[in-house]
């Protein structure tokens, strides 16, 4: 086992990703180390957003990786493998799980988990990756800005043991990471595409030019979203260049 080989628990923290980054600077951190907490006072999300989570209710973790088999141009593979590991974990308890590109995890039309991957790149090497993961498990009320949060408890009416969830999640992430180690990149890409939210479904999007109807055709090797429009034009988008209209 790589992911979960070492677990470091902190009762509360500003952010597990920020702690992981400072630990890597001053210490030797072994690959697969998981830092986790019950509360973050400054949890960080994609695009500078906050990640809010009630104390003792959810999974808040960061995984430290040294993915030397992946060149920086292929770094989106790490997001793909992490997204799939989270889907595998959630599949133990619920269904209708999809990945809203680039890396939100949805159940039907609601967001159950978010991922913040922070890569440190030096030349043609990924020096390290910090994969931050927040999964809503037992929280049932939300006061933050997210428009459509949902948790396992909301979906099933049950409560879950967080330690048990953590060990299942790390094992599911570990299995997917091992596909990257063995170079099975195409399998990860294919599984990721097959799990995409609204894949090949005509739906509404917004880009810089405005609202349009389109459908997701693919995700490029560099992680860009390939969307075909009704008029036959195909465009590729980076993160923040396209919004899904929910
Ligand atoms: C997003 O959907 O915007 C990404 C959210 C990522 C949140 C997790 S919680 C654990 C880790 N530490 C952080 O500060 N953020 C990530």
mmCIF file of N, CA and C in Angstrom, residues 1-139:
data_model
loop_
_atom_site.group_PDB
_atom_site.id
_atom_site.type_symbol
_atom_site.label_atom_id
_atom_site.label_comp_id
_atom_site.label_asym_id
_atom_site.label_seq_id
_atom_site.Cartn_x
_atom_site.Cartn_y
_atom_site.Cartn_z
ATOM 1 N N UNK A 1 0.845 -1.196 0.000
ATOM 2 C CA UNK A 1 0.000 0.000 0.000
ATOM 3 C C UNK A 1 0.889 1.259 0.000
ATOM 4 N N UNK A 2 0.548 2.191 -0.896
ATOM 5 C CA UNK A 2 1.286 3.466 -0.923
ATOM 6 C C UNK A 2 0.426 4.537 -0.244
ATOM 7 N N UNK A 3 -0.763 4.763 -0.826
ATOM 8 C CA UNK A 3 -1.629 5.801 -0.245
ATOM 9 C C UNK A 3 -2.252 5.263 1.042
ATOM 10 N N UNK A 4 -1.934 5.940 2.135
ATOM 11 C CA UNK A 4 -2.433 5.489 3.443
ATOM 12 C C UNK A 4 -1.370 4.740 4.224
ATOM 13 N N UNK A 5 -0.129 4.642 3.655
ATOM 14 C CA UNK A 5 0.932 3.936 4.376
ATOM 15 C C UNK A 5 1.268 4.679 5.672
ATOM 16 N N UNK A 6 1.026 5.985 5.676
ATOM 17 C CA UNK A 6 1.237 6.768 6.895
ATOM 18 C C UNK A 6 0.067 7.736 7.041
ATOM 19 N N UNK A 7 -0.543 7.751 8.228
ATOM 20 C CA UNK A 7 -1.684 8.647 8.464
ATOM 21 C C UNK A 7 -1.317 9.638 9.563
ATOM 22 N N UNK A 8 -1.467 10.923 9.279
ATOM 23 C CA UNK A 8 -1.171 11.938 10.297
ATOM 24 C C UNK A 8 -2.449 12.711 10.608
ATOM 25 N N UNK A 9 -2.923 12.581 11.846
ATOM 26 C CA UNK A 9 -4.187 13.229 12.225
ATOM 27 C C UNK A 9 -3.946 14.499 13.037
ATOM 28 N N UNK A 10 -4.705 15.533 12.739
ATOM 29 C CA UNK A 10 -4.673 16.782 13.510
ATOM 30 C C UNK A 10 -6.119 17.157 13.837
ATOM 31 N N UNK A 11 -6.364 17.534 15.095
ATOM 32 C CA UNK A 11 -7.742 17.820 15.519
ATOM 33 C C UNK A 11 -8.331 18.969 14.705
ATOM 34 N N UNK A 12 -7.583 20.053 14.597
ATOM 35 C CA UNK A 12 -8.007 21.100 13.671
ATOM 36 C C UNK A 12 -6.793 21.781 13.072
ATOM 37 N N UNK A 13 -7.010 22.373 11.907
ATOM 38 C CA UNK A 13 -5.907 22.931 11.116
ATOM 39 C C UNK A 13 -6.445 24.091 10.290
ATOM 40 N N UNK A 14 -5.583 24.987 9.819
ATOM 41 C CA UNK A 14 -6.066 25.922 8.793
ATOM 42 C C UNK A 14 -6.477 25.145 7.526
ATOM 43 N N UNK A 15 -5.550 24.325 7.005
ATOM 44 C CA UNK A 15 -5.848 23.577 5.776
ATOM 45 C C UNK A 15 -4.878 22.399 5.672
ATOM 46 N N UNK A 16 -5.399 21.219 5.359
ATOM 47 C CA UNK A 16 -4.506 20.049 5.234
ATOM 48 C C UNK A 16 -3.535 20.245 4.067
ATOM 49 N N UNK A 17 -3.992 20.869 2.964
ATOM 50 C CA UNK A 17 -3.077 21.097 1.835
ATOM 51 C C UNK A 17 -1.941 22.033 2.234
ATOM 52 N N UNK A 18 -2.284 23.095 2.989
ATOM 53 C CA UNK A 18 -1.241 24.050 3.379
ATOM 54 C C UNK A 18 -0.250 23.388 4.327
ATOM 55 N N UNK A 19 -0.749 22.558 5.252
ATOM 56 C CA UNK A 19 0.172 21.873 6.169
ATOM 57 C C UNK A 19 1.080 20.926 5.380
ATOM 58 N N UNK A 20 0.502 20.189 4.434
ATOM 59 C CA UNK A 20 1.311 19.256 3.635
ATOM 60 C C UNK A 20 2.424 20.023 2.918
ATOM 61 N N UNK A 21 2.090 21.181 2.344
ATOM 62 C CA UNK A 21 3.091 21.967 1.610
ATOM 63 C C UNK A 21 4.210 22.413 2.546
ATOM 64 N N UNK A 22 3.867 22.864 3.758
ATOM 65 C CA UNK A 22 4.955 23.299 4.645
ATOM 66 C C UNK A 22 5.756 22.110 5.155
ATOM 67 N N UNK A 23 5.114 20.961 5.349
ATOM 68 C CA UNK A 23 5.893 19.796 5.802
ATOM 69 C C UNK A 23 6.904 19.361 4.747
ATOM 70 N N UNK A 24 6.471 19.366 3.479
ATOM 71 C CA UNK A 24 7.377 18.929 2.412
ATOM 72 C C UNK A 24 8.611 19.829 2.345
ATOM 73 N N UNK A 25 8.406 21.123 2.650
ATOM 74 C CA UNK A 25 9.533 22.076 2.593
ATOM 75 C C UNK A 25 10.606 21.770 3.621
ATOM 76 N N UNK A 26 10.170 21.357 4.830
ATOM 77 C CA UNK A 26 11.143 21.248 5.927
ATOM 78 C C UNK A 26 11.500 19.816 6.307
ATOM 79 N N UNK A 27 10.786 18.840 5.758
ATOM 80 C CA UNK A 27 10.930 17.478 6.261
ATOM 81 C C UNK A 27 10.923 16.476 5.123
ATOM 82 N N UNK A 28 11.336 15.237 5.437
ATOM 83 C CA UNK A 28 11.172 14.163 4.463
ATOM 84 C C UNK A 28 9.777 13.576 4.698
ATOM 85 N N UNK A 29 8.921 13.692 3.693
ATOM 86 C CA UNK A 29 7.568 13.136 3.815
ATOM 87 C C UNK A 29 7.497 11.951 2.866
ATOM 88 N N UNK A 30 7.068 10.797 3.361
ATOM 89 C CA UNK A 30 7.079 9.623 2.479
ATOM 90 C C UNK A 30 5.861 9.614 1.562
ATOM 91 N N UNK A 31 6.047 8.980 0.397
ATOM 92 C CA UNK A 31 4.962 8.962 -0.586
ATOM 93 C C UNK A 31 3.740 8.239 -0.020
ATOM 94 N N UNK A 32 2.575 8.833 -0.262
ATOM 95 C CA UNK A 32 1.332 8.210 0.198
ATOM 96 C C UNK A 32 0.891 8.679 1.567
ATOM 97 N N UNK A 33 1.710 9.532 2.195
ATOM 98 C CA UNK A 33 1.317 10.068 3.511
ATOM 99 C C UNK A 33 -0.007 10.811 3.383
ATOM 100 N N UNK A 34 -0.903 10.542 4.331
ATOM 101 C CA UNK A 34 -2.211 11.198 4.349
ATOM 102 C C UNK A 34 -2.293 12.075 5.589
ATOM 103 N N UNK A 35 -2.572 13.346 5.363
ATOM 104 C CA UNK A 35 -2.795 14.276 6.481
ATOM 105 C C UNK A 35 -4.297 14.491 6.558
ATOM 106 N N UNK A 36 -4.886 14.308 7.739
ATOM 107 C CA UNK A 36 -6.330 14.504 7.823
ATOM 108 C C UNK A 36 -6.724 15.209 9.099
ATOM 109 N N UNK A 37 -7.896 15.822 9.061
ATOM 110 C CA UNK A 37 -8.329 16.632 10.204
ATOM 111 C C UNK A 37 -9.840 16.581 10.359
ATOM 112 N N UNK A 38 -10.303 17.037 11.524
ATOM 113 C CA UNK A 38 -11.756 17.124 11.765
ATOM 114 C C UNK A 38 -12.309 18.504 11.452
ATOM 115 N N UNK A 39 -11.400 19.486 11.349
ATOM 116 C CA UNK A 39 -11.882 20.852 11.082
ATOM 117 C C UNK A 39 -10.795 21.691 10.435
ATOM 118 N N UNK A 40 -11.177 22.455 9.424
ATOM 119 C CA UNK A 40 -10.247 23.402 8.792
ATOM 120 C C UNK A 40 -10.789 24.815 8.969
ATOM 121 N N UNK A 41 -9.937 25.709 9.491
ATOM 122 C CA UNK A 41 -10.383 27.099 9.649
ATOM 123 C C UNK A 41 -10.172 27.891 8.365
ATOM 124 N N UNK A 42 -9.342 27.379 7.458
ATOM 125 C CA UNK A 42 -9.096 28.091 6.188
ATOM 126 C C UNK A 42 -8.988 27.067 5.053
ATOM 127 N N UNK A 43 -9.988 26.196 4.976
ATOM 128 C CA UNK A 43 -10.007 25.168 3.926
ATOM 129 C C UNK A 43 -10.070 25.826 2.556
ATOM 130 N N UNK A 44 -9.275 25.335 1.639
ATOM 131 C CA UNK A 44 -9.172 25.970 0.321
ATOM 132 C C UNK A 44 -9.817 25.107 -0.759
ATOM 133 N N UNK A 45 -10.507 25.784 -1.698
ATOM 134 C CA UNK A 45 -11.110 25.101 -2.833
ATOM 135 C C UNK A 45 -10.492 25.574 -4.134
ATOM 136 N N UNK A 46 -11.030 25.090 -5.229
ATOM 137 C CA UNK A 46 -10.555 25.477 -6.561
ATOM 138 C C UNK A 46 -10.745 26.981 -6.771
ATOM 139 N N UNK A 47 -9.849 27.564 -7.560
ATOM 140 C CA UNK A 47 -10.014 28.950 -8.000
ATOM 141 C C UNK A 47 -10.087 29.949 -6.862
ATOM 142 N N UNK A 48 -9.375 29.672 -5.763
ATOM 143 C CA UNK A 48 -9.336 30.620 -4.650
ATOM 144 C C UNK A 48 -10.588 30.601 -3.780
ATOM 145 N N UNK A 49 -11.518 29.679 -4.042
ATOM 146 C CA UNK A 49 -12.723 29.579 -3.197
ATOM 147 C C UNK A 49 -12.394 28.974 -1.841
ATOM 148 N N UNK A 50 -13.325 29.173 -0.885
ATOM 149 C CA UNK A 50 -13.173 28.534 0.436
ATOM 150 C C UNK A 50 -13.816 27.150 0.369
ATOM 151 N N UNK A 51 -13.318 26.221 1.218
ATOM 152 C CA UNK A 51 -13.999 24.934 1.358
ATOM 153 C C UNK A 51 -14.492 24.855 2.791
ATOM 154 N N UNK A 52 -15.812 24.915 2.954
ATOM 155 C CA UNK A 52 -16.356 24.925 4.305
ATOM 156 C C UNK A 52 -16.912 23.563 4.674
ATOM 157 N N UNK A 53 -16.679 23.178 5.920
ATOM 158 C CA UNK A 53 -17.098 21.850 6.359
ATOM 159 C C UNK A 53 -17.315 21.905 7.866
ATOM 160 N N UNK A 54 -18.474 21.446 8.316
ATOM 161 C CA UNK A 54 -18.775 21.441 9.751
ATOM 162 C C UNK A 54 -17.814 20.506 10.491
ATOM 163 N N UNK A 55 -17.470 20.883 11.739
ATOM 164 C CA UNK A 55 -16.510 20.099 12.525
ATOM 165 C C UNK A 55 -16.981 18.656 12.733
ATOM 166 N N UNK A 56 -16.063 17.722 12.585
ATOM 167 C CA UNK A 56 -16.294 16.282 12.865
ATOM 168 C C UNK A 56 -17.306 15.597 11.949
ATOM 169 N N UNK A 57 -17.638 16.205 10.821
ATOM 170 C CA UNK A 57 -18.707 15.633 10.006
ATOM 171 C C UNK A 57 -18.207 14.969 8.712
ATOM 172 N N UNK A 58 -17.082 15.457 8.197
ATOM 173 C CA UNK A 58 -16.719 15.086 6.818
ATOM 174 C C UNK A 58 -15.273 14.620 6.712
ATOM 175 N N UNK A 59 -14.924 14.096 5.550
ATOM 176 C CA UNK A 59 -13.528 13.734 5.297
ATOM 177 C C UNK A 59 -12.804 14.941 4.715
ATOM 178 N N UNK A 60 -11.689 15.296 5.349
ATOM 179 C CA UNK A 60 -10.855 16.423 4.906
ATOM 180 C C UNK A 60 -9.434 15.889 4.895
ATOM 181 N N UNK A 61 -8.907 15.602 3.711
ATOM 182 C CA UNK A 61 -7.594 14.955 3.687
ATOM 183 C C UNK A 61 -6.703 15.527 2.584
ATOM 184 N N UNK A 62 -5.408 15.364 2.783
ATOM 185 C CA UNK A 62 -4.439 15.646 1.717
ATOM 186 C C UNK A 62 -3.506 14.449 1.602
ATOM 187 N N UNK A 63 -3.247 14.056 0.357
ATOM 188 C CA UNK A 63 -2.350 12.931 0.095
ATOM 189 C C UNK A 63 -1.093 13.483 -0.578
ATOM 190 N N UNK A 64 0.072 13.103 -0.067
ATOM 191 C CA UNK A 64 1.333 13.544 -0.664
ATOM 192 C C UNK A 64 1.840 12.462 -1.622
ATOM 193 N N UNK A 65 2.101 12.871 -2.872
ATOM 194 C CA UNK A 65 2.557 11.912 -3.892
ATOM 195 C C UNK A 65 3.815 12.430 -4.582
ATOM 196 N N UNK A 66 4.607 11.497 -5.073
ATOM 197 C CA UNK A 66 5.790 11.845 -5.882
ATOM 198 C C UNK A 66 5.648 11.097 -7.214
ATOM 199 N N UNK A 67 4.797 11.615 -8.115
ATOM 200 C CA UNK A 67 4.447 10.850 -9.324
ATOM 201 C C UNK A 67 5.501 10.990 -10.423
ATOM 202 N N UNK A 68 6.659 10.349 -10.204
ATOM 203 C CA UNK A 68 7.758 10.557 -11.152
ATOM 204 C C UNK A 68 7.530 9.893 -12.503
ATOM 205 N N UNK A 69 6.495 9.008 -12.579
ATOM 206 C CA UNK A 69 6.194 8.356 -13.871
ATOM 207 C C UNK A 69 5.373 9.263 -14.775
ATOM 208 N N UNK A 70 4.987 10.428 -14.280
ATOM 209 C CA UNK A 70 4.120 11.306 -15.080
ATOM 210 C C UNK A 70 4.863 12.593 -15.425
ATOM 211 N N UNK A 71 4.866 12.922 -16.721
ATOM 212 C CA UNK A 71 5.510 14.180 -17.123
ATOM 213 C C UNK A 71 4.513 15.330 -16.896
ATOM 214 N N UNK A 72 5.021 16.537 -16.699
ATOM 215 C CA UNK A 72 4.107 17.649 -16.398
ATOM 216 C C UNK A 72 2.970 17.799 -17.414
ATOM 217 N N UNK A 73 3.237 17.545 -18.717
ATOM 218 C CA UNK A 73 2.170 17.700 -19.719
ATOM 219 C C UNK A 73 0.998 16.750 -19.462
ATOM 220 N N UNK A 74 1.271 15.659 -18.777
ATOM 221 C CA UNK A 74 0.218 14.658 -18.500
ATOM 222 C C UNK A 74 -0.334 14.768 -17.083
ATOM 223 N N UNK A 75 -0.091 15.892 -16.412
ATOM 224 C CA UNK A 75 -0.424 15.973 -14.979
ATOM 225 C C UNK A 75 -1.910 15.768 -14.689
ATOM 226 N N UNK A 76 -2.768 16.006 -15.689
ATOM 227 C CA UNK A 76 -4.204 15.822 -15.422
ATOM 228 C C UNK A 76 -4.539 14.362 -15.088
ATOM 229 N N UNK A 77 -3.649 13.442 -15.486
ATOM 230 C CA UNK A 77 -3.852 12.028 -15.134
ATOM 231 C C UNK A 77 -3.991 11.835 -13.621
ATOM 232 N N UNK A 78 -3.293 12.673 -12.861
ATOM 233 C CA UNK A 78 -3.356 12.530 -11.396
ATOM 234 C C UNK A 78 -4.762 12.895 -10.915
ATOM 235 N N UNK A 79 -5.300 13.994 -11.464
ATOM 236 C CA UNK A 79 -6.687 14.373 -11.135
ATOM 237 C C UNK A 79 -7.653 13.264 -11.506
ATOM 238 N N UNK A 80 -7.403 12.669 -12.671
ATOM 239 C CA UNK A 80 -8.295 11.605 -13.134
ATOM 240 C C UNK A 80 -8.291 10.433 -12.151
ATOM 241 N N UNK A 81 -7.082 10.000 -11.769
ATOM 242 C CA UNK A 81 -6.981 8.830 -10.880
ATOM 243 C C UNK A 81 -7.609 9.133 -9.515
ATOM 244 N N UNK A 82 -7.381 10.346 -9.004
ATOM 245 C CA UNK A 82 -7.950 10.707 -7.698
ATOM 246 C C UNK A 82 -9.475 10.769 -7.799
ATOM 247 N N UNK A 83 -9.978 11.381 -8.873
ATOM 248 C CA UNK A 83 -11.448 11.459 -9.056
ATOM 249 C C UNK A 83 -12.050 10.054 -9.074
ATOM 250 N N UNK A 84 -11.394 9.141 -9.797
ATOM 251 C CA UNK A 84 -11.926 7.773 -9.899
ATOM 252 C C UNK A 84 -11.874 7.046 -8.561
ATOM 253 N N UNK A 85 -10.808 7.285 -7.790
ATOM 254 C CA UNK A 85 -10.705 6.650 -6.464
ATOM 255 C C UNK A 85 -11.853 7.098 -5.565
ATOM 256 N N UNK A 86 -12.205 8.392 -5.658
ATOM 257 C CA UNK A 86 -13.320 8.902 -4.838
ATOM 258 C C UNK A 86 -14.634 8.273 -5.310
ATOM 259 N N UNK A 87 -14.802 8.157 -6.634
ATOM 260 C CA UNK A 87 -16.029 7.507 -7.153
ATOM 261 C C UNK A 87 -16.117 6.064 -6.644
ATOM 262 N N UNK A 88 -14.992 5.351 -6.658
ATOM 263 C CA UNK A 88 -14.998 3.954 -6.176
ATOM 264 C C UNK A 88 -15.455 3.900 -4.723
ATOM 265 N N UNK A 89 -14.929 4.836 -3.922
ATOM 266 C CA UNK A 89 -15.315 4.875 -2.503
ATOM 267 C C UNK A 89 -16.819 5.139 -2.362
ATOM 268 N N UNK A 90 -17.322 6.152 -3.080
ATOM 269 C CA UNK A 90 -18.743 6.521 -2.933
ATOM 270 C C UNK A 90 -19.664 5.415 -3.421
ATOM 271 N N UNK A 91 -19.184 4.698 -4.416
ATOM 272 C CA UNK A 91 -19.978 3.599 -4.983
ATOM 273 C C UNK A 91 -20.284 2.514 -3.940
ATOM 274 N N UNK A 92 -19.485 2.449 -2.882
ATOM 275 C CA UNK A 92 -19.767 1.490 -1.801
ATOM 276 C C UNK A 92 -21.115 1.804 -1.149
ATOM 277 N N UNK A 93 -21.552 3.082 -1.231
ATOM 278 C CA UNK A 93 -22.721 3.519 -0.463
ATOM 279 C C UNK A 93 -23.876 4.068 -1.280
ATOM 280 N N UNK A 94 -23.568 4.537 -2.503
ATOM 281 C CA UNK A 94 -24.638 5.192 -3.259
ATOM 282 C C UNK A 94 -24.396 5.002 -4.759
ATOM 283 N N UNK A 95 -25.349 5.508 -5.567
ATOM 284 C CA UNK A 95 -25.199 5.336 -7.022
ATOM 285 C C UNK A 95 -25.394 6.693 -7.719
ATOM 286 N N UNK A 96 -25.423 6.683 -9.037
ATOM 287 C CA UNK A 96 -25.582 7.913 -9.842
ATOM 288 C C UNK A 96 -24.445 8.904 -9.587
ATOM 289 N N UNK A 97 -23.222 8.383 -9.459
ATOM 290 C CA UNK A 97 -22.049 9.221 -9.187
ATOM 291 C C UNK A 97 -21.388 9.580 -10.513
ATOM 292 N N UNK A 98 -21.031 10.851 -10.653
ATOM 293 C CA UNK A 98 -20.306 11.228 -11.869
ATOM 294 C C UNK A 98 -19.233 12.264 -11.530
ATOM 295 N N UNK A 99 -18.380 12.502 -12.516
ATOM 296 C CA UNK A 99 -17.301 13.478 -12.321
ATOM 297 C C UNK A 99 -17.627 14.698 -13.157
ATOM 298 N N UNK A 100 -17.857 15.812 -12.485
ATOM 299 C CA UNK A 100 -18.080 17.046 -13.229
ATOM 300 C C UNK A 100 -16.710 17.650 -13.508
ATOM 301 N N UNK A 101 -16.334 17.636 -14.789
ATOM 302 C CA UNK A 101 -15.010 18.126 -15.169
ATOM 303 C C UNK A 101 -14.758 19.509 -14.585
ATOM 304 N N UNK A 102 -13.572 19.842 -14.107
ATOM 305 C CA UNK A 102 -12.416 18.957 -14.130
ATOM 306 C C UNK A 102 -12.381 17.944 -12.988
ATOM 307 N N UNK A 103 -12.828 18.331 -11.787
ATOM 308 C CA UNK A 103 -12.722 17.339 -10.715
ATOM 309 C C UNK A 103 -13.642 17.588 -9.528
ATOM 310 N N UNK A 104 -14.906 17.829 -9.837
ATOM 311 C CA UNK A 104 -15.924 17.805 -8.782
ATOM 312 C C UNK A 104 -16.623 16.455 -8.873
ATOM 313 N N UNK A 105 -16.993 15.931 -7.733
ATOM 314 C CA UNK A 105 -17.714 14.658 -7.773
ATOM 315 C C UNK A 105 -19.181 14.938 -7.445
ATOM 316 N N UNK A 106 -20.026 14.471 -8.324
ATOM 317 C CA UNK A 106 -21.461 14.728 -8.225
ATOM 318 C C UNK A 106 -22.236 13.446 -7.960
ATOM 319 N N UNK A 107 -23.367 13.608 -7.247
ATOM 320 C CA UNK A 107 -24.385 12.550 -7.230
ATOM 321 C C UNK A 107 -25.619 13.215 -7.828
ATOM 322 N N UNK A 108 -26.082 12.670 -8.915
ATOM 323 C CA UNK A 108 -27.119 13.332 -9.744
ATOM 324 C C UNK A 108 -26.632 14.759 -10.049
ATOM 325 N N UNK A 109 -27.386 15.793 -9.589
ATOM 326 C CA UNK A 109 -26.967 17.166 -9.920
ATOM 327 C C UNK A 109 -26.359 17.906 -8.732
ATOM 328 N N UNK A 110 -25.941 17.178 -7.714
ATOM 329 C CA UNK A 110 -25.399 17.820 -6.515
ATOM 330 C C UNK A 110 -23.953 17.419 -6.260
ATOM 331 N N UNK A 111 -23.220 18.347 -5.631
ATOM 332 C CA UNK A 111 -21.783 18.128 -5.411
ATOM 333 C C UNK A 111 -21.543 17.475 -4.057
ATOM 334 N N UNK A 112 -20.910 16.312 -4.070
ATOM 335 C CA UNK A 112 -20.629 15.594 -2.826
ATOM 336 C C UNK A 112 -19.151 15.687 -2.432
ATOM 337 N N UNK A 113 -18.288 15.977 -3.405
ATOM 338 C CA UNK A 113 -16.850 16.025 -3.082
ATOM 339 C C UNK A 113 -16.124 16.976 -4.018
ATOM 340 N N UNK A 114 -15.044 17.553 -3.487
ATOM 341 C CA UNK A 114 -14.198 18.447 -4.278
ATOM 342 C C UNK A 114 -12.740 18.053 -4.115
ATOM 343 N N UNK A 115 -11.971 18.376 -5.135
ATOM 344 C CA UNK A 115 -10.552 17.993 -5.151
ATOM 345 C C UNK A 115 -9.719 19.234 -5.475
ATOM 346 N N UNK A 116 -8.654 19.413 -4.717
ATOM 347 C CA UNK A 116 -7.723 20.504 -5.013
ATOM 348 C C UNK A 116 -6.333 19.890 -5.159
ATOM 349 N N UNK A 117 -5.903 19.739 -6.431
ATOM 350 C CA UNK A 117 -4.591 19.138 -6.694
ATOM 351 C C UNK A 117 -3.572 20.268 -6.818
ATOM 352 N N UNK A 118 -2.507 20.200 -6.046
ATOM 353 C CA UNK A 118 -1.453 21.217 -6.147
ATOM 354 C C UNK A 118 -0.142 20.507 -6.495
ATOM 355 N N UNK A 119 0.317 20.783 -7.727
ATOM 356 C CA UNK A 119 1.545 20.142 -8.206
ATOM 357 C C UNK A 119 2.708 21.118 -8.131
ATOM 358 N N UNK A 120 3.854 20.608 -7.735
ATOM 359 C CA UNK A 120 5.064 21.424 -7.801
ATOM 360 C C UNK A 120 5.901 20.902 -8.972
ATOM 361 N N UNK A 121 6.111 21.760 -9.967
ATOM 362 C CA UNK A 121 6.783 21.309 -11.191
ATOM 363 C C UNK A 121 8.134 21.996 -11.327
ATOM 364 N N UNK A 122 9.140 21.181 -11.629
ATOM 365 C CA UNK A 122 10.489 21.715 -11.835
ATOM 366 C C UNK A 122 10.992 21.147 -13.157
ATOM 367 N N UNK A 123 11.079 21.995 -14.176
ATOM 368 C CA UNK A 123 11.508 21.515 -15.498
ATOM 369 C C UNK A 123 10.559 20.466 -16.023
ATOM 370 N N UNK A 124 11.094 19.277 -16.348
ATOM 371 C CA UNK A 124 10.205 18.245 -16.882
ATOM 372 C C UNK A 124 9.850 17.191 -15.829
ATOM 373 N N UNK A 125 9.852 17.626 -14.576
ATOM 374 C CA UNK A 125 9.556 16.702 -13.479
ATOM 375 C C UNK A 125 8.449 17.262 -12.571
ATOM 376 N N UNK A 126 7.521 16.383 -12.161
ATOM 377 C CA UNK A 126 6.594 16.780 -11.094
ATOM 378 C C UNK A 126 7.294 16.429 -9.787
ATOM 379 N N UNK A 127 7.753 17.454 -9.086
ATOM 380 C CA UNK A 127 8.518 17.214 -7.844
ATOM 381 C C UNK A 127 7.642 16.563 -6.780
ATOM 382 N N UNK A 128 6.465 17.121 -6.596
ATOM 383 C CA UNK A 128 5.502 16.487 -5.703
ATOM 384 C C UNK A 128 4.091 16.937 -6.066
ATOM 385 N N UNK A 129 3.131 16.161 -5.583
ATOM 386 C CA UNK A 129 1.710 16.499 -5.740
ATOM 387 C C UNK A 129 1.073 16.465 -4.367
ATOM 388 N N UNK A 130 0.250 17.465 -4.093
ATOM 389 C CA UNK A 130 -0.594 17.403 -2.890
ATOM 390 C C UNK A 130 -2.031 17.295 -3.393
ATOM 391 N N UNK A 131 -2.636 16.154 -3.124
ATOM 392 C CA UNK A 131 -4.011 15.930 -3.581
ATOM 393 C C UNK A 131 -4.947 16.152 -2.395
ATOM 394 N N UNK A 132 -5.611 17.308 -2.375
ATOM 395 C CA UNK A 132 -6.541 17.639 -1.292
ATOM 396 C C UNK A 132 -7.942 17.190 -1.662
ATOM 397 N N UNK A 133 -8.591 16.531 -0.716
ATOM 398 C CA UNK A 133 -9.914 15.946 -0.988
ATOM 399 C C UNK A 133 -10.866 16.298 0.153
ATOM 400 N N UNK A 134 -12.013 16.826 -0.195
ATOM 401 C CA UNK A 134 -13.073 17.040 0.795
ATOM 402 C C UNK A 134 -14.303 16.253 0.354
ATOM 403 N N UNK A 135 -14.791 15.372 1.208
ATOM 404 C CA UNK A 135 -15.992 14.590 0.865
ATOM 405 C C UNK A 135 -17.038 14.795 1.960
ATOM 406 N N UNK A 136 -18.234 15.204 1.555
ATOM 407 C CA UNK A 136 -19.317 15.407 2.525
ATOM 408 C C UNK A 136 -19.883 14.048 2.927
ATOM 409 N N UNK A 137 -19.755 13.755 4.223
ATOM 410 C CA UNK A 137 -20.194 12.437 4.692
ATOM 411 C C UNK A 137 -21.435 12.577 5.598
ATOM 412 N N UNK A 138 -21.267 13.211 6.766
ATOM 413 C CA UNK A 138 -22.359 13.241 7.750
ATOM 414 C C UNK A 138 -23.029 14.606 7.899
ATOM 415 N N UNK A 139 -22.541 15.622 7.196
ATOM 416 C CA UNK A 139 -23.140 16.959 7.323
ATOM 417 C C UNK A 139 -24.516 16.970 6.639
#
